[in-house]
C-alpha positions as a Markdown table, in Angstrom:
| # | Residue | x | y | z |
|---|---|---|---|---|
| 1 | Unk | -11.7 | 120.5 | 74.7 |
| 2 | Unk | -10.5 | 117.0 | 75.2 |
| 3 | Unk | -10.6 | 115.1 | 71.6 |
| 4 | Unk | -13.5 | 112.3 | 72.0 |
| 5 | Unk | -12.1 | 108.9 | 73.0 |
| 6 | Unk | -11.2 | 106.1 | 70.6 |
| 7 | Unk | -13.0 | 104.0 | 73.0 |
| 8 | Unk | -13.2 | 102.9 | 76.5 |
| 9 | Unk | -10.1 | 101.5 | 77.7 |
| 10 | Unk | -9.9 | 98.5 | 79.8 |
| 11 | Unk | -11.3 | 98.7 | 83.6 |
| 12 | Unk | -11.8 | 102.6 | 82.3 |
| 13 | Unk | -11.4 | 105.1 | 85.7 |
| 14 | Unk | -13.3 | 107.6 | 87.3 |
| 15 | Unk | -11.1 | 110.6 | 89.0 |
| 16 | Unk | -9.1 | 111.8 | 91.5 |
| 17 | Unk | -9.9 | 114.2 | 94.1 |
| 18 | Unk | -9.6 | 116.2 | 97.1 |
| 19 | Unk | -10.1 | 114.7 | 100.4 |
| 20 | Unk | -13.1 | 113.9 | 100.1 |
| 21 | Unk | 7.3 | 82.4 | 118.1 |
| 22 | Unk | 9.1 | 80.1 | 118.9 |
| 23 | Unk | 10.4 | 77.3 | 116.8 |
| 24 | Unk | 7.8 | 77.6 | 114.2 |
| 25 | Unk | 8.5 | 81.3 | 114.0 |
| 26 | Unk | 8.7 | 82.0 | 110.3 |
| 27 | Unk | 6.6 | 80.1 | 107.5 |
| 28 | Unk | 8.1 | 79.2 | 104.3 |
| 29 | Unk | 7.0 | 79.2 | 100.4 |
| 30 | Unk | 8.8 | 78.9 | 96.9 |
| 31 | Unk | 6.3 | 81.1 | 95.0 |
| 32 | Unk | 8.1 | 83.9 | 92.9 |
| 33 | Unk | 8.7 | 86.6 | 94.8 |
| 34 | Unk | 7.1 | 89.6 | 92.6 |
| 35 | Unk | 3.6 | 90.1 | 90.8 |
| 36 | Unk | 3.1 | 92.1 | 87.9 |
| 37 | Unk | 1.6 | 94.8 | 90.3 |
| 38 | Unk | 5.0 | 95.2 | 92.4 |
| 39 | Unk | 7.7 | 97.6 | 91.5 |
| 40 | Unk | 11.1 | 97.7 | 92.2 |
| 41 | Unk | 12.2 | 99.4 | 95.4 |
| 42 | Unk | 12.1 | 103.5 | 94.7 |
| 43 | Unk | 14.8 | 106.0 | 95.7 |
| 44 | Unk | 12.3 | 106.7 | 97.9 |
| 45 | Unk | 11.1 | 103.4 | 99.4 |
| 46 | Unk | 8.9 | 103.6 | 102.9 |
| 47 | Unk | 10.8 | 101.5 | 106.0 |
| 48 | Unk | 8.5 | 99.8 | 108.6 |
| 49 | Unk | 10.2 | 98.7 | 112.1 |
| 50 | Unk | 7.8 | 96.7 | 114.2 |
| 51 | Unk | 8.9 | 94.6 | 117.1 |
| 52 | Unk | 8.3 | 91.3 | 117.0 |
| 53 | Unk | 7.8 | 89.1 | 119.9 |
| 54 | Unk | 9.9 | 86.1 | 119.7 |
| 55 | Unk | 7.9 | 83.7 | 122.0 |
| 56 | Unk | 5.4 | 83.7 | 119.6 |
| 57 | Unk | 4.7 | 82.5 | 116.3 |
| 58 | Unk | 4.8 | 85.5 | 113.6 |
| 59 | Unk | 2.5 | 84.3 | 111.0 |
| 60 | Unk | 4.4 | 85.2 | 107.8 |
| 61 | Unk | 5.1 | 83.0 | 104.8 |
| 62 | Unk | 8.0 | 84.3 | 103.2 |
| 63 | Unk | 9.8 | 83.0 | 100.1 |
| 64 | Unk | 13.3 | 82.5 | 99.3 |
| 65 | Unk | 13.8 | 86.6 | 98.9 |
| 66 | Unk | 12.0 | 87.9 | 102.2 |
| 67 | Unk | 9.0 | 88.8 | 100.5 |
| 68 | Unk | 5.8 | 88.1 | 102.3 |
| 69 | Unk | 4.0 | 85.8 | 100.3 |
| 70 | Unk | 0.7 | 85.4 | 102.7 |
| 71 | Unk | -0.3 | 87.0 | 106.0 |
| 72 | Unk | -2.2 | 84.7 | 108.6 |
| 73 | Unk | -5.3 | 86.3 | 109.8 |
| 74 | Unk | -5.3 | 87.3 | 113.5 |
| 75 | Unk | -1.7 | 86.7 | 113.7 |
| 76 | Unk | 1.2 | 88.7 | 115.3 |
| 77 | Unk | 2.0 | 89.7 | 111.9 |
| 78 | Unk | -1.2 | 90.8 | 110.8 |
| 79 | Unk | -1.8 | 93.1 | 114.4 |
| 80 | Unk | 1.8 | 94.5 | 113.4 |
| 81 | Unk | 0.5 | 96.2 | 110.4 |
| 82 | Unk | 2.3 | 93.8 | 107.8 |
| 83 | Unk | 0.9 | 92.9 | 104.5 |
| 84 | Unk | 1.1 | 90.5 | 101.8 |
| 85 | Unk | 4.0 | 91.7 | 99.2 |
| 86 | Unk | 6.0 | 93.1 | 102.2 |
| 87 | Unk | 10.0 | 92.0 | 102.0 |
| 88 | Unk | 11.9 | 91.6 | 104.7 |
| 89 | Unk | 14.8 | 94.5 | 104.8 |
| 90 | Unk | 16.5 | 94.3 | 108.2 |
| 91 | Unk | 16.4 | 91.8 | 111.4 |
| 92 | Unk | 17.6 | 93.8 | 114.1 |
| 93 | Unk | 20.4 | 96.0 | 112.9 |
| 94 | Unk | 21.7 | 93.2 | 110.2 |
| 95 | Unk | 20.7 | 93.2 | 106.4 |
| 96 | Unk | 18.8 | 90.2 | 105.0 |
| 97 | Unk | 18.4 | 89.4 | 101.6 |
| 98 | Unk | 17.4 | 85.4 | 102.0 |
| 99 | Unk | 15.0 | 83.5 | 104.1 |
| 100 | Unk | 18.1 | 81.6 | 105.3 |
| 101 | Unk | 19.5 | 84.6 | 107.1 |
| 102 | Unk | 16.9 | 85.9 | 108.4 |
| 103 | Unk | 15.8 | 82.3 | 109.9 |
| 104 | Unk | 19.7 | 82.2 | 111.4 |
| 105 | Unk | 19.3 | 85.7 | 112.8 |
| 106 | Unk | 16.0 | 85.0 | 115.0 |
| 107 | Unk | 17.5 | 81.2 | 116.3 |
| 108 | Unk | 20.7 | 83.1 | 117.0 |
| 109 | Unk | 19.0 | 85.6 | 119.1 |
| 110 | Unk | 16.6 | 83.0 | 120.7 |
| 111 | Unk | 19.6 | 81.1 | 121.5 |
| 112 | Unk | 20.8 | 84.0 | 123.1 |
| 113 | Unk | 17.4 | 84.0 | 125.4 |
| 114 | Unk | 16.4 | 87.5 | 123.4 |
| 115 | Unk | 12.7 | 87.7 | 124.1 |
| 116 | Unk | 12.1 | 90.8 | 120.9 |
| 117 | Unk | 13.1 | 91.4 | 118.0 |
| 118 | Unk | 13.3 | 94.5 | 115.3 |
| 119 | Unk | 12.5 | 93.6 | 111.8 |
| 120 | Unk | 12.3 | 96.0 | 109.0 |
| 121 | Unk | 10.1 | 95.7 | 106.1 |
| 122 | Unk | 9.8 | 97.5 | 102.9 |
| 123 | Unk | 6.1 | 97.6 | 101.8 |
| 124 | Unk | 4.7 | 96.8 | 98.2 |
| 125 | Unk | 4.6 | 99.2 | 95.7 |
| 126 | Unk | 1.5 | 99.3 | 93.2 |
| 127 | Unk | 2.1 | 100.6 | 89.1 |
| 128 | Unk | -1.1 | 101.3 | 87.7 |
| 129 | Unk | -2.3 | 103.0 | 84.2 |
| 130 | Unk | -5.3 | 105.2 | 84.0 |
| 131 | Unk | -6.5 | 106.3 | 80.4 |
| 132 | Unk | -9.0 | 108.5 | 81.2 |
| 133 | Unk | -10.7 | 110.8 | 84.0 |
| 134 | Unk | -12.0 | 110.2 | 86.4 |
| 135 | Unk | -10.0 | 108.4 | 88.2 |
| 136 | Unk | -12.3 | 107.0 | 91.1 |
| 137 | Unk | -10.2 | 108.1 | 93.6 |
| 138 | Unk | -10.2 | 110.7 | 96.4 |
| 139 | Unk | -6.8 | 112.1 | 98.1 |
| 140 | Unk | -6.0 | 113.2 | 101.6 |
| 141 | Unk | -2.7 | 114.8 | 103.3 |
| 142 | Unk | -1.4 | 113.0 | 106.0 |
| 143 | Unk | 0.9 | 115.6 | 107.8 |
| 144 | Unk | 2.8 | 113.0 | 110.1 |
| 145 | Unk | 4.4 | 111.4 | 107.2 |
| 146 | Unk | 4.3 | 113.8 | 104.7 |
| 147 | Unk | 2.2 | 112.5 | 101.8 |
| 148 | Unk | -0.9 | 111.9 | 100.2 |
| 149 | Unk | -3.0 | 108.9 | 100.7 |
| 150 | Unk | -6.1 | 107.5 | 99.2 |
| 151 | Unk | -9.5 | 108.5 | 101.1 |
| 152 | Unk | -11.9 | 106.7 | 99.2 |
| 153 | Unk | -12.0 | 104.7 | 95.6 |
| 154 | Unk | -14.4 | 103.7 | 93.8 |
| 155 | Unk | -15.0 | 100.0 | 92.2 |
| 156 | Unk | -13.0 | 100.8 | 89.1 |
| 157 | Unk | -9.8 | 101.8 | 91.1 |
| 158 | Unk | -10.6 | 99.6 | 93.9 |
| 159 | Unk | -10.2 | 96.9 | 90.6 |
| 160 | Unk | -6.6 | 97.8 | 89.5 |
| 161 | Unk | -5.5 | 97.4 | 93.0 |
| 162 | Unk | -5.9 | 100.9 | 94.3 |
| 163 | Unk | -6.6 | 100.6 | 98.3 |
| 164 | Unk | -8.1 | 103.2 | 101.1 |
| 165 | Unk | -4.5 | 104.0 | 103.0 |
| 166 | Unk | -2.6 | 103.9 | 100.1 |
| 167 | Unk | 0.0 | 106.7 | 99.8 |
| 168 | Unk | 1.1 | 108.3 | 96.6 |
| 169 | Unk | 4.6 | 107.6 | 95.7 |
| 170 | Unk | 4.8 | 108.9 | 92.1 |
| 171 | Unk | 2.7 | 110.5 | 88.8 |
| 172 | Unk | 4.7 | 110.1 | 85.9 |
| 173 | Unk | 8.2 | 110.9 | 86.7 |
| 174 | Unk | 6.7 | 113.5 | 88.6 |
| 175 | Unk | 7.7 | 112.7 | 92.8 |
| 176 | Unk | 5.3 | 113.5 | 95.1 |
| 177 | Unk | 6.4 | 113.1 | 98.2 |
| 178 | Unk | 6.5 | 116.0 | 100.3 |
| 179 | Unk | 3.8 | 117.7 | 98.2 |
| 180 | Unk | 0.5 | 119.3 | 99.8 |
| 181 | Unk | -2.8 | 118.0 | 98.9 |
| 182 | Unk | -3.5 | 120.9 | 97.0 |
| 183 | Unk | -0.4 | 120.0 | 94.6 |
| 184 | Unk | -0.7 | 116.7 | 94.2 |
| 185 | Unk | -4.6 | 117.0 | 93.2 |
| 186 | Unk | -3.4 | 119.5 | 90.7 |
| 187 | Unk | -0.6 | 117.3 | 89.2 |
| 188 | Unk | -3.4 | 114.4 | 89.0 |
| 189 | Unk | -5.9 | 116.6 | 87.2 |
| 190 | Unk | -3.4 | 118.0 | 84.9 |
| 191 | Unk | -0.8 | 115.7 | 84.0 |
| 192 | Unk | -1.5 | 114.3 | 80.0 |
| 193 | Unk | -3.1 | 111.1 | 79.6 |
| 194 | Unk | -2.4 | 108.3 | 80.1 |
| 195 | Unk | -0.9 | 108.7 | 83.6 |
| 196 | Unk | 1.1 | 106.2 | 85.3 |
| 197 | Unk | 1.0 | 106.4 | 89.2 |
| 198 | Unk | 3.3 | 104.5 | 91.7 |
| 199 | Unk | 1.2 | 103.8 | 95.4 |
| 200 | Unk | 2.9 | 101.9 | 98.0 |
| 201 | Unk | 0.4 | 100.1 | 100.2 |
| 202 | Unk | -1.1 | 101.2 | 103.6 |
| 203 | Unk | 1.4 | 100.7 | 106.6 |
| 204 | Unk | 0.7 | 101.4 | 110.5 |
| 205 | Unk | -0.5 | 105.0 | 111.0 |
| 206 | Unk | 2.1 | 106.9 | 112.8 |
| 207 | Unk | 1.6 | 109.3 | 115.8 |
| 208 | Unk | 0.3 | 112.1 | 115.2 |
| 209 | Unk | -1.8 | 114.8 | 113.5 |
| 210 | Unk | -3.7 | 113.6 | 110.4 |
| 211 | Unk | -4.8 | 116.7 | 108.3 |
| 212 | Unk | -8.2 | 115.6 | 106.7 |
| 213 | Unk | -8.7 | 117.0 | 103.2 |
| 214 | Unk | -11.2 | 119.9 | 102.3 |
| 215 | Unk | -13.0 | 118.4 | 99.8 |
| 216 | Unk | -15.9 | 116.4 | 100.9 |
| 217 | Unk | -18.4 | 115.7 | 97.6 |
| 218 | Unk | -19.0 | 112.5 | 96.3 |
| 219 | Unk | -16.5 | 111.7 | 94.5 |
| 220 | Unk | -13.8 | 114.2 | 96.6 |
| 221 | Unk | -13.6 | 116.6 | 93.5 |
| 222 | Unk | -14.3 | 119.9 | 94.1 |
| 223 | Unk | -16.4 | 121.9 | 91.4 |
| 224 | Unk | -13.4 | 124.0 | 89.6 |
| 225 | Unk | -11.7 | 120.6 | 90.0 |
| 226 | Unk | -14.5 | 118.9 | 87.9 |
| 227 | Unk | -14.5 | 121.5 | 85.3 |
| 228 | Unk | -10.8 | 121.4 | 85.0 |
| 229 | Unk | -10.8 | 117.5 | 84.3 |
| 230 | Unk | -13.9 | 117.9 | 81.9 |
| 231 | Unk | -11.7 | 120.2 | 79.5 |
């Protein structure tokens, strides 16, 4: 049996589960480019490519590094799938690592009369630290890419940051990538306390068949699940 609890940790969890333009282009700000909820970029860091139309205004405010430091609401930006937190990786087949290059790499092009453009983004990462189950989470495989995502959270997840479309990147030092829903609820349930999981945040769903968990109770855990995580 589990030993009783010293006490509640902070923002304590519930658990995891089953399924359950133009000139103008690119906005600047000098805000520090990471948060204490970003990671470093993983071995196995997502890539985005969306197409940007360069007649129009993007609606990113980047600092010095690339990294997106607001998204304007209804802007080209925002219908691309790109989120606050995202850095800049590529501008058509070119690295960038500063806001400088990348703002010589779209006048360049426009100069060129290049009416699209490629940019590449690497999405934010999320660390978070649960004490105790549950979790308030669900889980879902998504079979075009190849992960797990978050279904459904509950207020306590949804307050460390955890976000519907999230995929899991990591449990531990445990990868889990690649993994069927089945394993990774297992690993979740499981793994000793406290557990630290990576999450990298929701990007544009890809064509494709989405494989919608099982497990459809309240809070996505199934009944030999529940027992599991009460012992």
């Amino acid at each position: 049996p589990k030993p009783p609890a010293a006490g509640p940790p902070p923002a304590a969890s519930e658990v995891v589960g089953g399924s359950s333009g133009s000139g103008g282009l690119y906005d600047f700000l000098d805000d520090e480019a990471t948060t204490s909820r970003e990671l470093p970029p993983s071995r196995e860091e997502p890539k985005v490519a969306v197409v940007v139309d360069l007649s129009r205004p993007l609606g990113i405010f980047f600092d010095a590094a690339l990294v997106a430091q607001a998204v304007q609401p209804g802007s080209q930006a925002e219908t691309l799938g790109v989120r606050k937190g995202w850095k800049a990786l590529i501008v058509g087949t070119d690295a960038v690592d500063l806001t400088e290059h990348l703002v010589a790499k779209v006048q360049a092009l426009k100069a060129k009369g290049e009416g699209t453009l490629t940019m590449t983004f690497a999405p934010k990462q999320l660390s978070v630290v649960f004490d105790e189950r549950p979790f308030g989470f669900a889980v879902r495989f998504e079979a075009a890419r190849g992960v797990c995502v978050i279904a459904s959270a509950k207020p306590v997840a949804e307050g460390r940051g955890v976000e519907v479309g999230m995929s899991l990147a990591a449990a531990g030092d445990r990868d889990l990538h690649g993994l069927s829903e089945e394993e990774v609820t297992a690993i979740l349930l499981q793994a000793p306390l406290p557990l630290h999981l990576s999450l990298v945040d929701p990007i544009p769903q890809p064509r494709g068949e989405v494989k919608r968990g099982s497990l459809n109770n309240e809070d996505g855990v199934d009944e030999p699940a529940r027992k599991a995580a009460r012992t």
